Coordinates of C-alpha atoms in Angstrom, one line a residue:
Chain A
K1 CA 97.0 171.2 101.9
A2 CA 99.1 168.9 99.8
G3 CA 102.6 168.4 101.0
V4 CA 105.9 169.1 99.3
T5 CA 106.4 166.9 96.2
Q6 CA 109.5 165.9 94.3
T7 CA 110.0 164.3 91.0
P8 CA 111.4 161.9 90.0
R9 CA 111.6 159.8 93.1
Y10 CA 114.5 157.6 91.7
L11 CA 117.1 158.2 89.1
I12 CA 120.0 156.2 87.8
K13 CA 122.6 158.0 85.8
T14 CA 126.2 157.4 84.6
R15 CA 129.2 159.5 85.2
G16 CA 129.4 162.6 83.1
Q17 CA 125.7 162.9 82.5
Q18 CA 123.6 165.7 83.9
V19 CA 120.3 165.6 85.8
T20 CA 117.4 167.9 86.7
L21 CA 115.3 167.4 89.8
S22 CA 112.0 169.1 90.5
C23 CA 110.4 170.3 93.7
S24 CA 106.8 171.7 94.2
P25 CA 106.4 173.5 97.5
I26 CA 103.3 173.6 99.7
S27 CA 100.8 176.1 98.2
G28 CA 101.5 179.6 99.5
H29 CA 105.1 178.8 100.5
R30 CA 107.6 181.1 98.8
S31 CA 111.0 179.7 100.0
V32 CA 112.5 176.5 98.7
S33 CA 115.7 175.0 100.1
W34 CA 117.7 172.1 98.8
Y35 CA 119.8 169.6 100.7
Q36 CA 122.0 166.6 99.9
Q37 CA 121.7 163.7 102.3
T38 CA 124.4 161.0 102.5
P39 CA 125.0 158.5 105.2
G40 CA 128.3 160.0 106.3
Q41 CA 127.5 163.7 106.0
G42 CA 123.9 164.0 107.1
L43 CA 121.9 166.8 105.5
Q44 CA 124.1 169.4 103.8
F45 CA 122.6 172.7 102.5
L46 CA 122.8 173.3 98.8
F47 CA 120.9 176.5 98.2
E48 CA 117.8 178.5 99.1
Y49 CA 115.4 180.3 96.7
F50 CA 112.8 183.0 97.4
S51 CA 110.8 184.8 94.7
E52 CA 113.0 183.4 92.0
T53 CA 116.2 184.7 93.7
Q54 CA 118.9 182.6 95.2
R55 CA 119.5 184.0 98.7
N56 CA 122.1 181.6 100.0
K57 CA 124.4 178.9 98.7
G58 CA 126.2 176.1 100.4
N59 CA 129.7 174.8 99.8
F60 CA 129.1 172.8 96.7
P61 CA 130.9 173.1 93.3
G62 CA 129.4 175.1 90.5
R63 CA 128.2 171.8 88.9
F64 CA 125.3 172.2 91.3
S65 CA 122.8 174.9 90.3
G66 CA 119.2 175.7 90.8
R67 CA 116.4 178.0 89.9
Q68 CA 112.9 178.9 91.0
F69 CA 109.9 179.8 88.9
S70 CA 107.2 182.4 89.5
N71 CA 104.9 179.8 90.9
S72 CA 107.6 178.9 93.5
R73 CA 108.4 175.5 92.0
S74 CA 112.1 174.9 92.0
E75 CA 114.5 172.8 90.0
M76 CA 118.1 171.8 90.7
N77 CA 120.6 170.7 88.1
V78 CA 123.8 168.7 88.5
S79 CA 126.1 168.6 85.5
T80 CA 129.0 166.3 84.8
L81 CA 127.9 163.8 87.4
E82 CA 130.4 162.1 89.6
L83 CA 130.1 158.9 91.6
G84 CA 130.2 160.9 94.8
D85 CA 127.0 162.7 93.8
S86 CA 125.0 159.6 94.6
A87 CA 122.7 160.7 97.4
L88 CA 119.2 161.5 98.5
Y89 CA 118.3 165.1 97.4
L90 CA 115.7 166.7 99.6
C91 CA 113.9 169.9 99.1
A92 CA 112.0 171.8 101.8
S93 CA 109.6 174.7 101.6
S94 CA 108.6 177.4 104.1
L95 CA 106.4 180.4 104.2
S96 CA 109.2 182.9 104.7
R97 CA 107.0 185.7 105.8
G98 CA 109.8 188.2 105.8
T99 CA 109.5 189.0 109.5
G100 CA 113.1 188.1 110.1
A101 CA 112.0 185.0 112.1
A102 CA 112.6 181.6 110.8
D103 CA 109.6 179.6 109.5
T104 CA 109.2 175.9 109.7
Q105 CA 110.7 173.9 106.8
Y106 CA 108.6 171.1 105.5
F107 CA 110.5 168.4 103.5
G108 CA 109.6 166.5 100.4
P109 CA 110.1 162.8 100.0
G110 CA 113.4 163.3 98.2
T111 CA 114.9 162.1 94.9
R112 CA 117.3 159.1 95.2
L113 CA 120.1 159.7 92.7
T114 CA 122.4 156.8 91.9
V115 CA 125.5 157.6 89.7
L116 CA 127.1 154.5 88.1
Chain B
G1 CA 129.6 179.9 109.2
E2 CA 127.4 178.0 111.6
N3 CA 128.6 174.6 112.8
V4 CA 126.3 172.1 114.7
E5 CA 127.7 169.2 116.6
Q6 CA 125.3 166.4 117.7
H7 CA 125.9 163.6 120.2
P8 CA 125.6 160.7 120.5
S9 CA 125.6 159.3 117.0
T10 CA 123.8 156.2 118.1
L11 CA 121.6 155.6 121.2
S12 CA 120.0 152.4 122.3
V13 CA 117.4 152.4 125.1
Q14 CA 114.9 150.0 126.6
E15 CA 111.2 150.7 126.1
G16 CA 109.9 153.1 128.8
D17 CA 113.3 154.6 129.4
S18 CA 114.2 158.2 128.6
A19 CA 116.5 159.3 125.8
V20 CA 118.5 162.5 125.6
I21 CA 120.3 163.9 122.5
K22 CA 122.5 166.9 122.7
C23 CA 123.6 169.5 120.2
T24 CA 126.0 172.5 120.3
Y25 CA 126.1 175.4 117.8
S26 CA 128.8 177.9 117.1
D27 CA 127.0 181.0 115.8
S28 CA 125.6 183.1 118.6
A29 CA 123.3 184.8 116.1
S30 CA 121.3 181.6 115.7
N31 CA 117.8 182.0 116.9
Y32 CA 115.7 179.0 115.9
F33 CA 116.4 175.4 116.7
P34 CA 114.2 172.7 115.2
W35 CA 114.4 168.9 115.7
Y36 CA 113.5 166.5 112.9
K37 CA 112.7 162.8 113.0
Q38 CA 113.4 160.7 110.0
E39 CA 112.2 157.1 109.8
L40 CA 113.8 154.7 107.4
G41 CA 113.0 155.6 103.8
K42 CA 110.9 158.6 104.8
R43 CA 111.2 162.3 104.8
P44 CA 112.4 164.3 107.8
Q45 CA 109.4 165.4 109.9
L46 CA 109.5 168.3 112.4
I47 CA 108.8 167.1 115.9
I48 CA 109.5 170.1 118.0
D49 CA 111.3 173.5 117.7
I50 CA 112.4 176.3 120.0
R51 CA 113.3 179.9 119.5
S52 CA 116.0 181.8 121.3
N53 CA 113.7 183.7 123.5
V54 CA 112.5 180.5 125.2
G55 CA 114.4 178.2 127.5
E56 CA 112.3 175.1 127.4
K57 CA 109.4 173.7 125.4
K58 CA 107.3 170.5 125.9
D59 CA 104.9 168.6 123.7
Q60 CA 103.6 165.4 125.5
R61 CA 106.6 163.0 125.8
I62 CA 109.0 165.3 124.0
A63 CA 110.8 168.4 125.4
V64 CA 113.6 170.6 124.1
T65 CA 115.8 172.8 126.3
L66 CA 118.1 175.7 125.1
N67 CA 121.0 177.2 126.9
K68 CA 122.0 180.3 124.9
T69 CA 125.0 181.1 127.1
A70 CA 126.6 177.7 126.5
K71 CA 125.2 177.5 123.0
H72 CA 123.7 174.1 123.4
F73 CA 120.2 172.6 123.1
S74 CA 118.9 169.1 123.9
L75 CA 116.0 166.8 123.0
H76 CA 114.4 164.8 125.7
I77 CA 112.1 161.9 125.0
T78 CA 110.4 160.3 128.0
E79 CA 108.6 156.9 128.2
T80 CA 110.2 155.8 124.9
Q81 CA 108.2 153.4 122.6
P82 CA 109.5 151.2 119.8
E83 CA 107.9 153.7 117.3
D84 CA 110.3 156.3 118.5
S85 CA 113.1 154.4 116.8
A86 CA 114.4 156.7 114.0
V87 CA 117.2 159.1 113.1
Y88 CA 116.9 162.4 114.9
F89 CA 118.4 165.6 113.5
C90 CA 119.0 168.9 115.3
A91 CA 119.4 172.1 113.4
A92 CA 120.2 175.7 113.9
Y93 CA 119.0 178.7 111.9
S94 CA 121.0 181.9 111.8
G95 CA 119.0 185.1 111.9
G96 CA 119.4 188.0 109.5
S97 CA 120.0 187.2 105.8
N98 CA 121.5 183.8 106.0
Y99 CA 118.2 181.9 105.3
K100 CA 120.0 178.6 106.1
L101 CA 119.4 175.7 108.4
T102 CA 122.6 173.9 109.5
F103 CA 122.0 170.3 110.6
G104 CA 123.8 168.0 113.0
K105 CA 124.8 164.7 111.6
G106 CA 122.0 162.8 113.3
T107 CA 121.4 160.3 116.1
L108 CA 120.1 156.8 115.4
L109 CA 117.8 156.0 118.3
T110 CA 116.8 152.4 118.8
V111 CA 114.1 151.6 121.3
N112 CA 114.2 147.9 122.3
P113 CA 110.9 146.3 123.3

């Protein structure tokens, strides 16, 4: 099976702009989670989607939003970009079988966002 | 919410030595604990995981132990090799309807030839 893919791989934006990142999960995976990775803070949870519904959200401002489509592909959007938004944005997909047990999360290669 | 502390932040060992990375978690409802390895410029890759109904799990040179009472879990790498050099992240997954993995801040492991 093909792995998790993310587009674009690199982005350079200026403050105040907005950006949309895309994530295609492994075929058959229904859950997509998004993380922000920075050198000082590690991997911080942004949100998780399952069947087009956001099931959980991390402690990020409302400028960060996401959605999931019926084919499980997911997008995240950051509006009014700030310098501090520069980071590697990773998505991860999992089966989410609904048994109550956690399923392994498989990560994409990430999108490197630089805000100037 | 869940909080995961990971130590040490950096670890340097000689090739052939063992390496141990320790994590503690705060939410007693957490029931799944994966470990990821991230090489420079690459995506995190799962290397081993353990569920709360198991105390120890091994996979060749890698082992993970879990102490639910103390709420801590550890990664053990034996006979380290230069290709083990990477950043290692522990994580904890709370059961129920949280659907969230909380990560430690990572350990940079350097294996010196």
